[in-house]
Short mmCIF file of C-alpha atoms in Angstrom, two decimals:
data_model
loop_
_atom_site.label_atom_id
_atom_site.label_comp_id
_atom_site.label_asym_id
_atom_site.label_seq_id
_atom_site.Cartn_x
_atom_site.Cartn_y
_atom_site.Cartn_z
CA SER K 1 -0.04 -0.05 0.00
CA ARG K 2 1.20 3.56 -0.79
CA ARG K 3 2.30 5.66 2.01
CA ARG K 4 0.04 8.66 2.60
CA MET K 5 1.73 11.83 1.37
CA LYS K 6 2.38 14.47 3.86
CA ARG K 7 0.58 17.56 2.45
CA THR K 8 0.93 20.22 5.19
CA ALA K 9 1.75 23.44 3.32
CA PRO K 10 5.05 25.15 4.31
CA ARG K 11 3.30 28.45 4.53
CA SER K 12 5.99 30.55 5.98
CA THR K 13 8.56 29.28 3.58
CA LEU K 14 6.35 29.93 0.62
CA ARG K 15 5.94 33.43 1.80
CA LYS K 16 9.63 33.89 2.31
CA ILE K 17 10.36 32.61 -1.07
CA ILE K 18 8.00 35.06 -2.78
CA LYS K 19 9.49 37.87 -0.62
CA LYS K 20 12.99 36.87 -1.73
CA HIS K 21 12.11 37.18 -5.35
CA LYS K 22 9.77 40.36 -4.96
CA PRO K 23 10.55 42.25 -1.80
CA GLN K 24 7.96 44.86 -2.68
CA LEU K 25 5.10 42.48 -3.39
CA ARG K 26 2.50 41.98 -0.77
CA LEU K 27 0.12 39.08 -0.57
CA ALA K 28 -3.63 39.70 -0.14
CA ALA K 29 -3.81 42.25 2.54
CA ASN K 30 -7.04 44.21 2.03
CA ALA K 31 -6.96 46.96 4.51
CA ASP K 32 -10.63 47.52 4.53
CA LEU K 33 -11.31 43.89 5.71
CA LEU K 34 -11.72 42.94 9.26
CA PHE K 35 -8.72 41.42 11.06
CA GLU K 36 -10.41 37.93 10.75
CA SER K 37 -10.92 38.25 7.02
CA PHE K 38 -7.40 39.64 6.68
CA PHE K 39 -6.04 36.46 8.23
CA PHE K 40 -8.34 34.30 5.93
CA PHE K 41 -7.35 36.03 2.78
CA PHE K 42 -3.69 35.78 3.58
CA PHE K 43 -4.05 32.15 4.34
CA PHE K 44 -5.98 31.56 1.20
CA SER K 45 -3.30 33.01 -1.10
CA ILE K 46 -0.60 30.91 0.44
CA LEU K 47 -2.62 27.80 0.25
CA LYS K 48 -3.29 28.55 -3.42
CA VAL K 49 0.38 29.00 -4.06
CA HIS K 50 0.94 25.73 -2.32
CA LEU K 51 -1.75 24.12 -4.52
CA SER K 52 -0.26 25.31 -7.76
CA PHE K 53 3.12 24.05 -6.68
CA LEU K 54 1.73 20.59 -5.89
CA LEU K 55 0.12 20.58 -9.32
CA PHE K 56 3.37 21.66 -10.89
CA LEU K 57 5.21 18.79 -9.29
CA ARG K 58 2.42 16.48 -10.47
CA ARG K 59 2.88 17.59 -14.15
CA LEU K 60 6.59 17.21 -13.93
CA ALA K 61 6.21 13.73 -12.36
CA GLU K 62 3.79 12.71 -15.11
CA GLU K 63 6.03 14.00 -17.77
CA ALA K 64 9.15 12.39 -16.32
CA ARG K 65 7.35 9.07 -16.00
CA THR K 66 6.18 9.26 -19.58
CA ASN K 67 9.77 9.81 -20.72
CA ALA K 68 11.07 7.01 -18.66
CA PHE K 69 8.47 4.68 -20.18
CA GLU K 70 9.36 5.83 -23.68
CA ASN K 71 13.02 5.05 -23.02
CA LYS K 72 12.06 1.69 -21.63
CA SER K 73 13.58 2.66 -18.26
CA LYS K 74 12.15 1.38 -15.08
CA ILE K 75 13.57 4.16 -13.12
CA VAL K 76 13.28 8.01 -13.55
CA LYS K 77 16.71 9.35 -14.40
CA PRO K 78 17.90 12.98 -14.44
CA GLU K 79 17.57 13.18 -18.39
CA HIS K 80 13.87 12.15 -18.00
CA THR K 81 13.28 14.91 -15.55
CA ILE K 82 15.17 17.53 -17.65
CA SER K 83 13.21 16.84 -20.83
CA ALA K 84 10.02 16.95 -18.71
CA ALA K 85 10.91 20.30 -17.44
CA LYS K 86 11.49 21.53 -20.90
CA VAL K 87 8.00 20.68 -21.95
CA LEU K 88 6.32 22.45 -19.05
CA PRO Y 1 4.03 21.37 11.44
CA LEU Y 2 6.56 24.10 10.68
CA LYS Y 3 9.10 22.57 13.05
CA LEU Y 4 9.42 19.54 10.78
CA LEU Y 5 10.51 21.75 7.89
CA GLN Y 6 13.38 23.40 9.59
CA PRO Y 7 16.78 21.78 8.78
CA LYS Y 8 18.20 19.40 11.29
CA PRO Y 9 20.98 20.89 13.36
CA ILE Y 10 24.37 20.14 11.89
CA PRO Y 11 27.12 19.54 14.27
CA LYS Y 12 29.55 22.47 14.04
CA ARG Y 13 33.09 21.56 12.76
CA SER Y 14 35.86 23.59 14.32
CA GLY Y 15 37.65 26.05 12.09
CA THR Y 16 34.92 26.46 9.60
CA SER Y 17 33.99 29.95 8.41
CA GLN Y 18 30.57 31.43 9.01
CA ARG Y 19 27.81 29.90 6.99
CA LYS Y 20 25.98 31.91 4.39
CA PRO Y 21 22.59 33.36 5.49
CA HIS Y 22 19.91 30.72 4.93
CA GLU Y 23 18.05 31.15 1.59
CA PRO Y 24 14.35 30.36 1.97
CA GLN Y 25 13.45 27.24 0.01
CA ILE Y 26 11.06 24.34 0.20
CA ALA Y 27 12.37 21.55 2.26
CA ARG Y 28 14.08 18.90 0.05
CA SER Y 29 12.26 16.22 1.89
CA LEU Y 30 8.95 17.63 1.09
CA ILE Y 31 9.69 18.14 -2.74
CA LYS Y 32 11.09 14.53 -2.79
CA GLU Y 33 8.01 13.21 -0.99
CA ILE Y 34 5.47 15.01 -3.25
CA PHE Y 35 7.33 14.06 -6.48
CA ARG Y 36 7.64 10.44 -5.48
CA HIS Y 37 3.96 10.38 -4.56
CA PHE Y 38 3.03 11.49 -8.09
CA VAL Y 39 5.66 9.68 -10.09
CA LYS Y 40 4.87 6.23 -8.74
CA MET Y 41 8.15 4.69 -9.87
CA PRO Y 42 11.71 4.64 -8.62
CA VAL Y 43 13.63 7.91 -9.03
CA THR Y 44 17.38 8.41 -8.91
CA ARG Y 45 18.85 10.77 -6.59
CA ASP Y 46 20.16 13.08 -9.29
CA ALA Y 47 16.72 13.30 -10.92
CA ILE Y 48 15.45 14.57 -7.54
CA LYS Y 49 18.12 17.28 -7.58
CA ILE Y 50 16.83 18.33 -10.98
CA VAL Y 51 13.28 18.50 -9.56
CA GLU Y 52 14.61 20.73 -6.76
CA LYS Y 53 16.16 23.14 -9.27
CA CYS Y 54 12.92 23.19 -11.31
CA SER Y 55 11.06 24.01 -8.17
CA GLU Y 56 13.33 27.01 -7.52
CA ARG Y 57 12.68 28.22 -11.08
CA TYR Y 58 8.98 27.66 -10.71
CA PHE Y 59 8.77 29.99 -7.63
CA LYS Y 60 10.87 32.61 -9.51
CA GLN Y 61 8.44 32.46 -12.37
CA LEU Y 62 5.39 32.48 -10.09
CA SER Y 63 6.64 35.48 -8.30
CA ASN Y 64 7.15 37.36 -11.50
CA ASP Y 65 3.82 36.42 -12.80
CA LEU Y 66 2.13 37.49 -9.58
CA GLU Y 67 3.91 40.90 -9.75
CA VAL Y 68 2.71 41.42 -13.36
CA PHE Y 69 -0.86 40.63 -12.43
CA ALA Y 70 -0.91 42.96 -9.53
CA ASN Y 71 0.91 45.79 -11.37
CA HIS Y 72 -1.55 45.36 -14.34
CA ALA Y 73 -4.36 45.92 -11.97
CA GLY Y 74 -2.61 48.94 -10.55
CA ARG Y 75 -1.93 47.20 -7.12
CA LYS Y 76 1.05 46.44 -5.07
CA THR Y 77 -0.83 43.54 -3.43
CA VAL Y 78 -1.47 40.16 -4.74
CA GLU Y 79 -5.18 39.22 -4.13
CA VAL Y 80 -6.70 35.87 -3.86
CA ALA Y 81 -8.23 36.27 -7.22
CA ASP Y 82 -4.80 36.79 -8.90
CA LEU Y 83 -3.89 33.30 -7.84
CA GLU Y 84 -6.88 31.83 -9.51
CA VAL Y 85 -6.01 33.81 -12.63
CA LEU Y 86 -2.50 32.50 -12.51
CA MET Y 87 -3.72 28.89 -12.14
CA ARG Y 88 -6.00 29.40 -15.21
CA ARG Y 89 -3.07 30.69 -17.14
CA GLN Y 90 -0.96 27.68 -16.14
CA GLY Y 91 -3.83 25.61 -17.54
CA LEU Y 92 -4.51 24.06 -14.10
CA VAL Y 93 -7.98 25.55 -13.58
CA THR Y 94 -10.21 25.15 -16.68
CA ASP Y 95 -13.97 25.16 -17.24
CA LYS Y 96 -13.89 21.39 -16.88
CA MET Y 97 -11.57 21.57 -13.82
CA PRO Y 98 -12.72 24.27 -11.58
CA LEU Y 99 -10.58 25.44 -8.70
CA HIS Y 100 -12.74 23.83 -5.96
CA VAL Y 101 -12.21 20.42 -7.57
CA LEU Y 102 -8.44 20.87 -7.38
CA ILE Y 103 -8.77 21.93 -3.80
CA GLU Y 104 -10.94 18.93 -2.84
CA ARG Y 105 -8.56 16.57 -4.60
CA TYR Y 106 -5.20 17.81 -3.56
CA LEU Y 107 -5.46 19.68 -0.24
CA PRO Y 108 -5.84 18.02 3.14
CA LEU Y 109 -9.20 18.24 4.79
CA GLU Y 110 -8.23 20.91 7.27
CA TYR Y 111 -7.36 23.31 4.44
CA ARG Y 112 -10.27 22.28 2.29
CA LYS Y 113 -12.65 23.26 5.07
CA LEU Y 114 -11.07 26.74 5.10
CA LEU Y 115 -10.97 27.20 1.31
CA ILE Y 116 -14.42 26.12 0.30
CA PRO Y 117 -17.14 28.62 1.20
CA ILE Y 118 -19.31 27.48 3.96
CA ALA Y 119 -22.42 29.28 5.33
CA VAL Y 120 -21.97 30.40 8.99
CA SER Y 121 -24.59 31.78 11.28
CA GLY Y 122 -25.84 35.22 10.59
CA ASN Y 123 -26.28 34.29 6.93
CA LYS Y 124 -22.59 35.01 6.41
CA VAL Y 125 -20.44 33.00 3.95
CA ILE Y 126 -16.76 32.49 4.73
CA PRO Y 127 -14.63 33.16 2.64
CA ARG Y 128 -16.69 35.80 0.85
CA LYS Y 129 -16.70 35.34 -2.94
#
């Protein structure tokens, strides 16, 4: 049986990564919203970033897997991942 | 859960110079785990390293795109809706695959409960659309 994937979002890391690339950019902070909503909205943006990252890795994995199959390889090798990344 | 993501303490060697400031990045173990989950076949260690590099590039691109969206709308802030637009552009969200289906499929229950609008007392819906 397959192990259950740990899917907790590394929220503060995600925020720091975006901050590293774009120090000026702020994530969903509607000043007119109540504090509670502010928290919710911030949380949602980060979760959506996490979701899009999960789906990116899924696409990469699927492409790499297809490449491995095409090369009759039973193991995913770096070249399979590289050509998968080029497609995406 | 954040505790798990921090790097394990490395025993200090004597005579080594100061380490570089820590660059924020997704824990390697997490990238490996997610990729392995989706790929469903053995992966070499070097292939995982390529995945890590791709992930870094992904976040760089994502940050650029988010900035472009916000600037285009004359904002300095990324709003929740921008992320949905981004996922549409990435081809992840389509008419046949709405965002809430992706949320239901890929996020754990505790996050799903937060992201999918629910009616609460006082005729309020959280989150607001």
